[in-house]
PDB file of C-alpha atoms in Angstrom:
ATOM      1  CA  MET Q  24       0.000   0.000   0.000  1.00 43.00           C
ATOM      2  CA  SER Q  25       1.312   3.433  -0.943  1.00 43.00           C
ATOM      3  CA  HIS Q  26       2.028   5.918   1.824  1.00 53.00           C
ATOM      4  CA  LEU Q  27       0.987   8.840  -0.468  1.00 60.00           C
ATOM      5  CA  ARG Q  28      -2.412   7.485  -1.507  1.00 63.00           C
ATOM      6  CA  LYS Q  29      -5.308   5.775   0.119  1.00 74.00           C
ATOM      7  CA  GLN Q  30      -5.834   2.083  -0.435  1.00 75.00           C
ATOM      8  CA  SER Q  31      -8.957   2.634  -2.543  1.00 77.00           C
ATOM      9  CA  GLU Q  32      -7.139   5.081  -4.839  1.00 78.00           C
ATOM     10  CA  TYR Q  33      -4.070   2.860  -5.077  1.00 74.00           C
ATOM     11  CA  GLU Q  34      -6.168  -0.108  -6.215  1.00 76.00           C
ATOM     12  CA  LYS Q  35      -7.316   1.891  -9.237  1.00 78.00           C
ATOM     13  CA  THR Q  36      -3.794   2.503 -10.541  1.00 81.00           C
ATOM     14  CA  PHE Q  37      -2.105   0.558 -13.326  1.00 78.00           C
ATOM     15  CA  ALA Q  38       0.794  -0.444 -11.057  1.00 77.00           C
ATOM     16  CA  TYR Q  39      -1.564  -2.201  -8.631  1.00 77.00           C
ATOM     17  CA  ARG Q  40      -3.307  -4.145 -11.412  1.00 77.00           C
ATOM     18  CA  PHE Q  41       0.015  -5.000 -13.071  1.00 77.00           C
ATOM     19  CA  PHE Q  42       1.673  -6.382  -9.948  1.00 75.00           C
ATOM     20  CA  ASN Q  43      -1.483  -8.339  -9.073  1.00 75.00           C
ATOM     21  CA  TRP Q  44      -1.408  -9.865 -12.534  1.00 70.00           C
ATOM     22  CA  LEU Q  45       2.349 -10.504 -12.300  1.00 69.00           C
ATOM     23  CA  GLY Q  46       1.945 -12.276  -8.952  1.00 67.00           C
ATOM     24  CA  GLY Q  47      -0.916 -14.406 -10.236  1.00 62.00           C
ATOM     25  CA  GLU Q  48      -3.402 -12.916  -7.795  1.00 62.00           C
ATOM     26  CA  LYS Q  49      -5.781 -11.668 -10.500  1.00 60.00           C
ATOM     27  CA  ASP Q  50      -6.494 -12.650 -14.089  1.00 55.00           C
ATOM     28  CA  SER Q  51      -6.860  -9.617 -16.315  1.00 54.00           C
ATOM     29  CA  PHE Q  52      -9.251 -11.501 -18.631  1.00 53.00           C
ATOM     30  CA  THR Q  53     -11.690 -12.533 -15.901  1.00 54.00           C
ATOM     31  CA  GLY Q  54     -15.109 -10.987 -16.572  1.00 50.00           C
ATOM     32  CA  ASN Q  55     -14.039  -9.692 -19.997  1.00 49.00           C
ATOM     33  CA  MET Q  56     -14.712 -12.814 -22.082  1.00 47.00           C
ATOM     34  CA  GLU Q  57     -17.905 -14.760 -22.594  1.00 50.00           C
ATOM     35  CA  MET Q  58     -16.688 -18.043 -21.141  1.00 54.00           C
ATOM     36  CA  LYS Q  59     -18.520 -20.589 -19.057  1.00 59.00           C
ATOM     37  CA  PRO Q  60     -16.663 -23.116 -16.919  1.00 63.00           C
ATOM     38  CA  GLN Q  61     -17.061 -26.666 -18.113  1.00 68.00           C
ATOM     39  CA  LYS Q  62     -18.767 -29.153 -15.885  1.00 74.00           C
ATOM     40  CA  GLU Q  63     -16.579 -31.789 -14.371  1.00 76.00           C
ATOM     41  CA  TYR Q  64     -16.947 -35.103 -16.183  1.00 76.00           C
ATOM     42  CA  VAL Q  65     -18.163 -37.877 -13.912  1.00 79.00           C
ATOM     43  CA  GLU Q  66     -17.846 -41.360 -15.272  1.00 79.00           C
ATOM     44  CA  GLU Q  67     -20.546 -43.863 -14.420  1.00 84.00           C
ATOM     45  CA  GLU Q  68     -19.700 -46.877 -12.285  1.00 85.00           C
ATOM     46  CA  ALA Q  69     -20.936 -49.299 -14.944  1.00 85.00           C
ATOM     47  CA  THR Q  70     -18.566 -47.780 -17.495  1.00 85.00           C
ATOM     48  CA  ILE Q  71     -15.634 -48.028 -15.074  1.00 86.00           C
ATOM     49  CA  GLU Q  72     -16.376 -51.679 -14.312  1.00 86.00           C
ATOM     50  CA  GLU Q  73     -16.686 -52.519 -17.994  1.00 87.00           C
ATOM     51  CA  ARG Q  74     -13.387 -50.817 -18.804  1.00 85.00           C
ATOM     52  CA  MET Q  75     -11.597 -52.610 -15.977  1.00 86.00           C
ATOM     53  CA  LYS Q  76     -13.033 -55.934 -17.130  1.00 85.00           C
ATOM     54  CA  ASP Q  77     -11.786 -55.341 -20.675  1.00 83.00           C
ATOM     55  CA  ARG Q  78      -8.375 -54.420 -19.353  1.00 82.00           C
ATOM     56  CA  GLN Q  79      -8.131 -57.582 -17.256  1.00 81.00           C
ATOM     57  CA  GLN Q  80      -9.088 -59.727 -20.240  1.00 79.00           C
ATOM     58  CA  ALA Q  81      -6.490 -58.019 -22.413  1.00 76.00           C
ATOM     59  CA  MET Q  82      -3.785 -58.453 -19.775  1.00 74.00           C
ATOM     60  CA  ALA Q  83      -4.727 -62.109 -19.325  1.00 72.00           C
ATOM     61  CA  GLN Q  84      -4.386 -62.767 -23.046  1.00 70.00           C
ATOM     62  CA  VAL Q  85      -1.129 -60.859 -23.489  1.00 69.00           C
ATOM     63  CA  TYR Q  86       0.565 -62.222 -20.360  1.00 67.00           C
ATOM     64  CA  ASP Q  87      -0.787 -65.762 -20.437  1.00 69.00           C
ATOM     65  CA  ARG Q  88       2.124 -67.545 -18.755  1.00 66.00           C
ATOM     66  CA  ARG Q  89       0.681 -71.002 -19.214  1.00 70.00           C
ATOM     67  CA  HIS Q  90       0.369 -70.890 -22.995  1.00 73.00           C
ATOM     68  CA  ASN Q  91       2.737 -68.034 -24.030  1.00 74.00           C
ATOM     69  CA  LYS Q  92       5.949 -69.748 -25.202  1.00 79.00           C
ATOM     70  CA  GLU Q  93       7.867 -66.493 -25.664  1.00 79.00           C
ATOM     71  CA  LEU Q  94       7.156 -65.444 -22.085  1.00 78.00           C
ATOM     72  CA  LYS Q  95       8.226 -68.868 -20.772  1.00 81.00           C
ATOM     73  CA  PHE Q  96      11.472 -68.659 -22.743  1.00 87.00           C
ATOM     74  CA  PHE Q  97      12.156 -65.142 -21.468  1.00 86.00           C
ATOM     75  CA  ASN Q  98      11.623 -66.168 -17.828  1.00 85.00           C
ATOM     76  CA  LEU Q  99      13.939 -69.139 -18.227  1.00 90.00           C
ATOM     77  CA  LEU Q 100      16.587 -67.006 -19.954  1.00 93.00           C
ATOM     78  CA  TYR Q 101      16.268 -64.344 -17.230  1.00 93.00           C
ATOM     79  CA  LYS Q 102      16.926 -66.863 -14.471  1.00 94.00           C
ATOM     80  CA  CYS Q 103      19.897 -68.431 -16.297  1.00 95.00           C
ATOM     81  CA  MET Q 104      21.506 -65.058 -17.052  1.00 96.00           C
ATOM     82  CA  SER Q 105      21.049 -63.950 -13.425  1.00 95.00           C
ATOM     83  CA  ILE Q 106      22.912 -67.018 -12.200  1.00 96.00           C
ATOM     84  CA  VAL Q 107      25.672 -66.557 -14.782  1.00 96.00           C
ATOM     85  CA  PHE Q 108      26.021 -62.854 -13.913  1.00 96.00           C
ATOM     86  CA  CYS Q 109      26.326 -63.562 -10.162  1.00 96.00           C
ATOM     87  CA  ILE Q 110      28.941 -66.271 -10.799  1.00 97.00           C
ATOM     88  CA  ALA Q 111      30.905 -63.887 -13.049  1.00 97.00           C
ATOM     89  CA  ILE Q 112      30.922 -61.161 -10.366  1.00 96.00           C
ATOM     90  CA  VAL Q 113      32.112 -63.625  -7.719  1.00 96.00           C
ATOM     91  CA  PHE Q 114      34.871 -64.841 -10.035  1.00 95.00           C
ATOM     92  CA  VAL Q 115      36.065 -61.297 -10.823  1.00 95.00           C
ATOM     93  CA  LEU Q 116      36.118 -60.337  -7.145  1.00 93.00           C
ATOM     94  CA  MET Q 117      38.014 -63.479  -6.140  1.00 93.00           C
ATOM     95  CA  TYR Q 118      40.479 -62.922  -8.984  1.00 93.00           C
ATOM     96  CA  MET Q 119      41.147 -59.339  -7.843  1.00 91.00           C
ATOM     97  CA  VAL Q 120      41.530 -60.421  -4.215  1.00 88.00           C
ATOM     98  CA  SER Q 121      44.282 -62.831  -5.239  1.00 86.00           C
ATOM     99  CA  TYR Q 122      46.379 -59.832  -6.352  1.00 84.00           C
ATOM    100  CA  LEU Q 123      46.135 -58.043  -2.996  1.00 80.00           C
ATOM    101  CA  PRO Q 124      49.320 -58.025  -0.893  1.00 76.00           C
ATOM    102  CA  SER Q 125      49.529 -60.397   2.025  1.00 78.00           C
ATOM    103  CA  VAL Q 126      48.968 -59.253   5.617  1.00 74.00           C
ATOM    104  CA  GLY Q 127      51.941 -57.257   6.915  1.00 67.00           C
ATOM    105  CA  ALA Q 128      53.641 -56.936   3.521  1.00 71.00           C
ATOM    106  CA  GLU Q 129      55.835 -53.882   3.023  1.00 69.00           C
ATOM    107  CA  GLU Q 130      54.144 -52.938  -0.239  1.00 69.00           C
ATOM    108  CA  LYS Q 131      50.726 -52.913   1.428  1.00 71.00           C
ATOM    109  CA  PRO Q 132      48.946 -49.517   1.073  1.00 67.00           C
ATOM    110  CA  THR Q 133      48.614 -49.163   4.842  1.00 68.00           C
ATOM    111  CA  ASN Q 134      52.388 -49.226   5.185  1.00 69.00           C
ATOM    112  CA  ASN Q 135      53.118 -46.405   2.747  1.00 72.00           C
ATOM    113  CA  ILE Q 136      54.679 -43.024   3.451  1.00 77.00           C
ATOM    114  CA  VAL Q 137      51.348 -41.291   4.185  1.00 78.00           C
ATOM    115  CA  SER Q 138      50.749 -42.974   7.533  1.00 77.00           C
ATOM    116  CA  GLU Q 139      54.425 -42.526   8.464  1.00 79.00           C
ATOM    117  CA  THR Q 140      54.145 -38.800   7.698  1.00 82.00           C
ATOM    118  CA  TYR Q 141      51.057 -38.455   9.891  1.00 82.00           C
ATOM    119  CA  ILE Q 142      52.871 -40.047  12.813  1.00 83.00           C
ATOM    120  CA  SER Q 143      56.320 -38.510  12.420  1.00 83.00           C
ATOM    121  CA  ASP Q 144      55.466 -34.994  11.156  1.00 83.00           C
ATOM    122  CA  GLY Q 145      51.889 -34.540  12.398  1.00 81.00           C
ATOM    123  CA  LEU Q 146      52.749 -32.727  15.606  1.00 82.00           C
ATOM    124  CA  ARG Q 147      55.256 -30.454  13.890  1.00 82.00           C
ATOM    125  CA  ASP Q 148      52.949 -29.573  10.960  1.00 81.00           C
ATOM    126  CA  THR Q 149      49.630 -29.195  12.776  1.00 82.00           C
ATOM    127  CA  GLY Q 150      50.598 -28.486  16.388  1.00 81.00           C
ATOM    128  CA  ALA Q 151      47.891 -30.910  17.559  1.00 84.00           C
ATOM    129  CA  VAL Q 152      48.861 -33.511  20.130  1.00 86.00           C
ATOM    130  CA  ASN Q 153      45.953 -35.695  19.024  1.00 86.00           C
ATOM    131  CA  ILE Q 154      47.239 -37.163  15.746  1.00 85.00           C
ATOM    132  CA  VAL Q 155      43.772 -38.227  14.580  1.00 86.00           C
ATOM    133  CA  THR Q 156      42.310 -34.744  15.005  1.00 86.00           C
ATOM    134  CA  GLY Q 157      45.320 -33.151  13.336  1.00 84.00           C
ATOM    135  CA  MET Q 158      44.965 -35.490  10.386  1.00 85.00           C
ATOM    136  CA  ILE Q 159      41.214 -34.961   9.955  1.00 85.00           C
ATOM    137  CA  LEU Q 160      41.158 -31.182  10.422  1.00 84.00           C
ATOM    138  CA  SER Q 161      44.507 -30.296   8.811  1.00 83.00           C
ATOM    139  CA  TYR Q 162      45.696 -32.841   6.260  1.00 83.00           C
ATOM    140  CA  ARG Q 163      42.155 -33.855   5.342  1.00 83.00           C
ATOM    141  CA  ALA Q 164      40.355 -30.611   6.148  1.00 82.00           C
ATOM    142  CA  PHE Q 165      38.731 -30.602   2.711  1.00 83.00           C
ATOM    143  CA  ASP Q 166      36.902 -33.873   3.481  1.00 85.00           C
ATOM    144  CA  THR Q 167      35.719 -32.554   6.828  1.00 86.00           C
ATOM    145  CA  PHE Q 168      34.497 -29.359   5.164  1.00 87.00           C
ATOM    146  CA  GLY Q 169      32.477 -31.490   2.753  1.00 88.00           C
ATOM    147  CA  GLU Q 170      30.922 -33.384   5.656  1.00 86.00           C
ATOM    148  CA  THR Q 171      29.984 -30.100   7.304  1.00 86.00           C
ATOM    149  CA  ASN Q 172      28.330 -28.962   4.081  1.00 88.00           C
ATOM    150  CA  VAL Q 173      26.385 -32.210   4.018  1.00 89.00           C
ATOM    151  CA  LEU Q 174      24.991 -31.405   7.466  1.00 86.00           C
ATOM    152  CA  PHE Q 175      24.064 -27.901   6.319  1.00 87.00           C
ATOM    153  CA  ILE Q 176      22.326 -29.123   3.147  1.00 90.00           C
ATOM    154  CA  ALA Q 177      20.511 -31.894   5.033  1.00 88.00           C
ATOM    155  CA  THR Q 178      19.134 -29.362   7.501  1.00 86.00           C
ATOM    156  CA  CYS Q 179      18.017 -27.069   4.675  1.00 87.00           C
ATOM    157  CA  CYS Q 180      16.192 -29.957   2.970  1.00 88.00           C
ATOM    158  CA  VAL Q 181      14.419 -30.950   6.193  1.00 87.00           C
ATOM    159  CA  MET Q 182      13.426 -27.319   6.783  1.00 85.00           C
ATOM    160  CA  ILE Q 183      11.982 -27.074   3.263  1.00 86.00           C
ATOM    161  CA  MET Q 184       9.900 -30.216   3.759  1.00 85.00           C
ATOM    162  CA  LEU Q 185       8.784 -29.774   7.377  1.00 82.00           C
ATOM    163  CA  MET Q 186       8.897 -26.053   8.169  1.00 78.00           C
ATOM    164  CA  VAL Q 187       5.479 -24.730   9.233  1.00 74.00           C
ATOM    165  CA  ASP Q 188       4.396 -21.099   9.004  1.00 70.00           C
ATOM    166  CA  GLU Q 189       4.116 -19.716  12.535  1.00 66.00           C
ATOM    167  CA  ASP Q 190       1.372 -17.239  11.552  1.00 66.00           C
ATOM    168  CA  LYS Q 191      -0.874 -20.064  10.338  1.00 63.00           C
ATOM    169  CA  ILE Q 192      -0.286 -21.957  13.561  1.00 61.00           C
ATOM    170  CA  LYS Q 193      -1.334 -18.961  15.634  1.00 62.00           C
ATOM    171  CA  GLU Q 194      -4.465 -18.488  13.521  1.00 63.00           C
ATOM    172  CA  ASN Q 195      -5.479 -22.151  13.885  1.00 59.00           C
ATOM    173  CA  LYS Q 196      -4.621 -22.917  17.491  1.00 56.00           C
ATOM    174  CA  GLU Q 197      -7.501 -25.351  17.852  1.00 53.00           C
ATOM    175  CA  SER Q 198      -6.599 -27.432  14.788  1.00 51.00           C
ATOM    176  CA  ASN Q 199      -2.920 -28.074  15.620  1.00 55.00           C
ATOM    177  CA  ASP Q 200      -1.628 -30.516  18.204  1.00 53.00           C
ATOM    178  CA  ARG Q 201       1.000 -28.370  19.899  1.00 56.00           C
ATOM    179  CA  GLY Q 202      -1.224 -27.846  22.894  1.00 57.00           C
ATOM    180  CA  PHE Q 203      -0.923 -31.526  23.730  1.00 56.00           C
ATOM    181  CA  GLU Q 204       2.817 -31.406  24.440  1.00 61.00           C
ATOM    182  CA  PRO Q 205       3.742 -32.535  27.984  1.00 58.00           C
ATOM    183  CA  LYS Q 206       4.083 -29.587  30.327  1.00 65.00           C
ATOM    184  CA  ASN Q 207       5.287 -28.995  33.884  1.00 73.00           C
ATOM    185  CA  ASP Q 208       6.825 -32.405  34.424  1.00 79.00           C
ATOM    186  CA  GLY Q 209       8.434 -31.700  37.791  1.00 83.00           C
ATOM    187  CA  ILE Q 210      10.786 -34.694  37.850  1.00 87.00           C
ATOM    188  CA  LEU Q 211      12.037 -34.096  34.314  1.00 88.00           C
ATOM    189  CA  GLN Q 212      12.566 -30.379  34.948  1.00 89.00           C
ATOM    190  CA  VAL Q 213      14.543 -30.966  38.147  1.00 91.00           C
ATOM    191  CA  VAL Q 214      16.745 -33.570  36.466  1.00 91.00           C
ATOM    192  CA  ALA Q 215      17.244 -31.324  33.417  1.00 92.00           C
ATOM    193  CA  THR Q 216      18.155 -28.369  35.630  1.00 92.00           C
ATOM    194  CA  LEU Q 217      20.961 -30.419  37.167  1.00 93.00           C
ATOM    195  CA  ILE Q 218      22.164 -32.311  34.099  1.00 94.00           C
ATOM    196  CA  VAL Q 219      21.873 -29.814  31.219  1.00 94.00           C
ATOM    197  CA  PRO Q 220      24.607 -27.406  32.494  1.00 94.00           C
ATOM    198  CA  LEU Q 221      26.957 -30.361  33.021  1.00 95.00           C
ATOM    199  CA  VAL Q 222      26.195 -31.658  29.530  1.00 95.00           C
ATOM    200  CA  PHE Q 223      26.916 -28.248  28.008  1.00 95.00           C
ATOM    201  CA  LEU Q 224      30.176 -27.893  29.930  1.00 95.00           C
ATOM    202  CA  PHE Q 225      31.298 -31.381  28.993  1.00 95.00           C
ATOM    203  CA  GLY Q 226      30.472 -30.722  25.326  1.00 94.00           C
ATOM    204  CA  ILE Q 227      32.474 -27.486  25.360  1.00 94.00           C
ATOM    205  CA  TYR Q 228      35.342 -29.318  27.051  1.00 94.00           C
ATOM    206  CA  ILE Q 229      35.335 -32.002  24.319  1.00 93.00           C
ATOM    207  CA  ILE Q 230      35.386 -29.347  21.583  1.00 93.00           C
ATOM    208  CA  LEU Q 231      38.157 -27.237  23.104  1.00 91.00           C
ATOM    209  CA  ASN Q 232      40.335 -30.259  23.910  1.00 90.00           C
ATOM    210  CA  GLY Q 233      39.788 -32.064  20.630  1.00 87.00           C
ATOM    211  CA  HIS Q 234      43.332 -31.331  19.468  1.00 86.00           C
ATOM    212  CA  LEU Q 235      44.802 -32.490  22.797  1.00 88.00           C
ATOM    213  CA  SER Q 236      42.749 -35.571  23.685  1.00 87.00           C
ATOM    214  CA  PRO Q 237      40.082 -37.812  22.121  1.00 87.00           C
ATOM    215  CA  GLY Q 238      37.125 -35.695  21.057  1.00 85.00           C
ATOM    216  CA  GLY Q 239      36.575 -32.784  18.739  1.00 87.00           C
ATOM    217  CA  GLY Q 240      33.837 -30.855  17.010  1.00 89.00           C
ATOM    218  CA  PHE Q 241      31.637 -33.772  15.976  1.00 90.00           C
ATOM    219  CA  SER Q 242      31.487 -35.501  19.357  1.00 92.00           C
ATOM    220  CA  GLY Q 243      31.335 -32.244  21.352  1.00 93.00           C
ATOM    221  CA  GLY Q 244      28.657 -30.813  19.071  1.00 93.00           C
ATOM    222  CA  ALA Q 245      26.606 -33.982  19.470  1.00 94.00           C
ATOM    223  CA  MET Q 246      26.892 -33.611  23.240  1.00 94.00           C
ATOM    224  CA  ILE Q 247      25.693 -29.992  23.185  1.00 95.00           C
ATOM    225  CA  GLY Q 248      22.872 -30.888  20.781  1.00 94.00           C
ATOM    226  CA  ALA Q 249      21.731 -33.650  23.139  1.00 94.00           C
ATOM    227  CA  GLY Q 250      21.732 -31.160  26.008  1.00 94.00           C
ATOM    228  CA  MET Q 251      19.554 -28.746  24.033  1.00 94.00           C
ATOM    229  CA  ILE Q 252      17.112 -31.533  23.177  1.00 93.00           C
ATOM    230  CA  LEU Q 253      16.883 -32.483  26.851  1.00 92.00           C
ATOM    231  CA  TYR Q 254      16.257 -28.862  27.816  1.00 93.00           C
ATOM    232  CA  VAL Q 255      13.475 -28.345  25.271  1.00 89.00           C
ATOM    233  CA  ALA Q 256      11.886 -31.677  26.225  1.00 88.00           C
ATOM    234  CA  ALA Q 257      11.761 -30.570  29.860  1.00 89.00           C
ATOM    235  CA  PHE Q 258      10.841 -26.888  29.581  1.00 88.00           C
ATOM    236  CA  GLY Q 259       9.204 -26.613  26.154  1.00 84.00           C
ATOM    237  CA  PHE Q 260       9.900 -24.567  23.052  1.00 83.00           C
ATOM    238  CA  ASP Q 261       8.535 -21.291  24.406  1.00 82.00           C
ATOM    239  CA  LYS Q 262      11.216 -21.096  27.092  1.00 87.00           C
ATOM    240  CA  THR Q 263      13.942 -22.353  24.772  1.00 87.00           C
ATOM    241  CA  GLU Q 264      13.144 -19.722  22.150  1.00 86.00           C
ATOM    242  CA  LYS Q 265      14.020 -16.990  24.643  1.00 88.00           C
ATOM    243  CA  PHE Q 266      17.733 -17.689  24.076  1.00 88.00           C
ATOM    244  CA  PHE Q 267      17.800 -19.969  20.995  1.00 89.00           C
ATOM    245  CA  ASN Q 268      15.263 -19.219  18.287  1.00 86.00           C
ATOM    246  CA  GLU Q 269      15.252 -19.441  14.498  1.00 85.00           C
ATOM    247  CA  LYS Q 270      17.260 -16.219  14.027  1.00 89.00           C
ATOM    248  CA  VAL Q 271      19.995 -17.339  16.427  1.00 91.00           C
ATOM    249  CA  TYR Q 272      20.060 -20.758  14.777  1.00 90.00           C
ATOM    250  CA  LYS Q 273      20.516 -19.341  11.264  1.00 88.00           C
ATOM    251  CA  CYS Q 274      23.145 -16.846  12.437  1.00 92.00           C
ATOM    252  CA  VAL Q 275      25.235 -19.491  14.231  1.00 92.00           C
ATOM    253  CA  LYS Q 276      24.958 -22.112  11.495  1.00 89.00           C
ATOM    254  CA  VAL Q 277      25.698 -19.839   8.534  1.00 90.00           C
ATOM    255  CA  THR Q 278      28.474 -17.939  10.331  1.00 92.00           C
ATOM    256  CA  ALA Q 279      30.191 -21.164  11.397  1.00 91.00           C
ATOM    257  CA  LEU Q 280      30.106 -22.581   7.877  1.00 90.00           C
ATOM    258  CA  ILE Q 281      31.388 -19.362   6.270  1.00 92.00           C
ATOM    259  CA  CYS Q 282      34.221 -18.960   8.785  1.00 91.00           C
ATOM    260  CA  TYR Q 283      35.172 -22.596   8.384  1.00 89.00           C
ATOM    261  CA  GLY Q 284      35.264 -22.192   4.601  1.00 89.00           C
ATOM    262  CA  CYS Q 285      37.423 -19.052   4.809  1.00 90.00           C
ATOM    263  CA  ILE Q 286      39.961 -20.691   7.156  1.00 88.00           C
ATOM    264  CA  VAL Q 287      40.212 -23.851   5.062  1.00 85.00           C
ATOM    265  CA  THR Q 288      40.560 -21.834   1.853  1.00 87.00           C
ATOM    266  CA  TYR Q 289      43.382 -19.793   3.351  1.00 86.00           C
ATOM    267  CA  TYR Q 290      45.078 -22.949   4.588  1.00 82.00           C
ATOM    268  CA  PHE Q 291      44.839 -24.569   1.144  1.00 81.00           C
ATOM    269  CA  LEU Q 292      46.180 -21.508  -0.671  1.00 83.00           C
ATOM    270  CA  THR Q 293      49.203 -21.203   1.588  1.00 81.00           C
ATOM    271  CA  GLY Q 294      49.943 -24.934   1.510  1.00 74.00           C
ATOM    272  CA  ALA Q 295      49.534 -25.320  -2.256  1.00 68.00           C
ATOM    273  CA  ASN Q 296      51.845 -22.389  -2.970  1.00 71.00           C
ATOM    274  CA  GLY Q 297      54.462 -23.241  -0.359  1.00 67.00           C
ATOM    275  CA  LEU Q 298      53.707 -20.166   1.737  1.00 74.00           C
ATOM    276  CA  GLU Q 299      54.088 -20.024   5.497  1.00 77.00           C
ATOM    277  CA  SER Q 300      50.762 -19.780   7.317  1.00 76.00           C
ATOM    278  CA  LEU Q 301      50.275 -16.721   9.529  1.00 79.00           C
ATOM    279  CA  ILE Q 302      48.127 -18.713  11.960  1.00 80.00           C
ATOM    280  CA  PRO Q 303      50.460 -19.692  14.829  1.00 80.00           C
ATOM    281  CA  LEU Q 304      50.558 -23.295  15.998  1.00 82.00           C
ATOM    282  CA  GLY Q 305      50.940 -22.230  19.618  1.00 78.00           C
ATOM    283  CA  GLU Q 306      52.637 -24.116  22.391  1.00 81.00           C
ATOM    284  CA  GLN Q 307      52.123 -27.841  22.140  1.00 81.00           C
ATOM    285  CA  GLY Q 308      49.813 -29.265  24.794  1.00 79.00           C
ATOM    286  CA  LYS Q 309      48.068 -25.965  25.563  1.00 83.00           C
ATOM    287  CA  ILE Q 310      44.461 -25.060  24.844  1.00 83.00           C
ATOM    288  CA  LEU Q 311      45.477 -22.231  22.501  1.00 84.00           C
ATOM    289  CA  SER Q 312      47.484 -24.392  20.136  1.00 83.00           C
ATOM    290  CA  GLY Q 313      46.973 -26.549  17.083  1.00 83.00           C
ATOM    291  CA  GLY Q 314      46.760 -23.731  14.534  1.00 83.00           C
ATOM    292  CA  ILE Q 315      43.521 -24.017  12.577  1.00 84.00           C
ATOM    293  CA  THR Q 316      42.453 -27.145  14.473  1.00 87.00           C
ATOM    294  CA  LEU Q 317      40.921 -25.331  17.445  1.00 88.00           C
ATOM    295  CA  PRO Q 318      38.719 -22.843  15.492  1.00 89.00           C
ATOM    296  CA  ILE Q 319      37.631 -25.566  13.079  1.00 90.00           C
ATOM    297  CA  ASN Q 320      36.601 -27.731  16.025  1.00 91.00           C
ATOM    298  CA  ILE Q 321      34.496 -24.852  17.341  1.00 92.00           C
ATOM    299  CA  PHE Q 322      32.812 -24.276  13.971  1.00 92.00           C
ATOM    300  CA  VAL Q 323      32.166 -27.990  13.401  1.00 91.00           C
ATOM    301  CA  GLY Q 324      30.758 -28.339  16.913  1.00 92.00           C
ATOM    302  CA  SER Q 325      28.388 -25.436  16.297  1.00 92.00           C
ATOM    303  CA  GLU Q 326      27.196 -27.021  13.030  1.00 91.00           C
ATOM    304  CA  VAL Q 327      26.602 -30.427  14.598  1.00 92.00           C
ATOM    305  CA  ALA Q 328      24.792 -29.019  17.658  1.00 93.00           C
ATOM    306  CA  CYS Q 329      22.506 -26.853  15.525  1.00 91.00           C
ATOM    307  CA  THR Q 330      21.790 -29.735  13.155  1.00 91.00           C
ATOM    308  CA  MET Q 331      20.788 -32.114  15.951  1.00 92.00           C
ATOM    309  CA  TYR Q 332      18.495 -29.563  17.569  1.00 91.00           C
ATOM    310  CA  ALA Q 333      16.992 -28.551  14.218  1.00 90.00           C
ATOM    311  CA  PHE Q 334      16.154 -32.140  13.281  1.00 89.00           C
ATOM    312  CA  TYR Q 335      14.481 -32.732  16.636  1.00 89.00           C
ATOM    313  CA  ALA Q 336      12.531 -29.462  16.535  1.00 87.00           C
ATOM    314  CA  LEU Q 337      11.415 -29.822  12.921  1.00 85.00           C
ATOM    315  CA  PHE Q 338      10.257 -33.409  13.248  1.00 84.00           C
ATOM    316  CA  ARG Q 339       8.438 -32.639  16.511  1.00 81.00           C
ATOM    317  CA  ARG Q 340       6.716 -29.336  15.775  1.00 72.00           C
ATOM    318  CA  GLY Q 341       7.676 -28.197  12.260  1.00 70.00           C
ATOM    319  CA  GLY Q 342       9.696 -25.205  13.460  1.00 68.00           C
ATOM    320  CA  LEU Q 343      12.733 -24.129  15.466  1.00 66.00           C
TER     321      LEU Q 343
END
């Protein structure tokens, strides 16, 4: 609606009619042509039964397995070729297995220079005491970035399929089932009040120490996501949305993915061109060490926690 004209005057303008037509809200030819809507054709039950009977007779004659020689031959040939094909696959696989190196052989792929490099140079190159985390988030950071994108895309797909318009829910309070959610469960709320802070702290500990001890962004993010699910199950979505709503969710998830992508891109550019990275590795064994490992763990943990909570919220109520 224009701020310079009244609504009634604005509806008479060409711009209003044009944008209504462009948005499909109004057909410009309605009422201007002598057209009458056709009546919907309703087929009689006798006609439907007769057509179905004719179809069954035709199918019985075409696919007569008892007297159709061509169909019998095809079924026999199909079974024989299936057996031959399975035998051929088994033979090819067994033949290829015979060329694999024996257990413990020096030329075995697991004994190549890659694994030796991870063990011997991992601490010096990545600054992470945990060799597994250093390998996943430094040497193979591109794979981990792809996995994080998978989580992001999966959440977007679930939101597209299950997201419900909040305005429609408020208009139809009687027709939706959100009023039947369990409320004021005293035992669950007391337990959640004691456990949820510990779960959050333990999840943060796992994320921040992922480059020093077993753990990291995936396991720590799963822990924080489980804590959020427990909290919303005990206190409901209304209380949870006071500190974690859809806007906070989108901000955290998108920001974490963008920052992760920027760090990994910088790391790839410096490594591919033989340039020294400006991100310090820090003192080995300290929290602030590991180079890009620590921030990547934080971003991955944020992605995983948001994804777990989003799946639970969307499947339960169609919103965050």
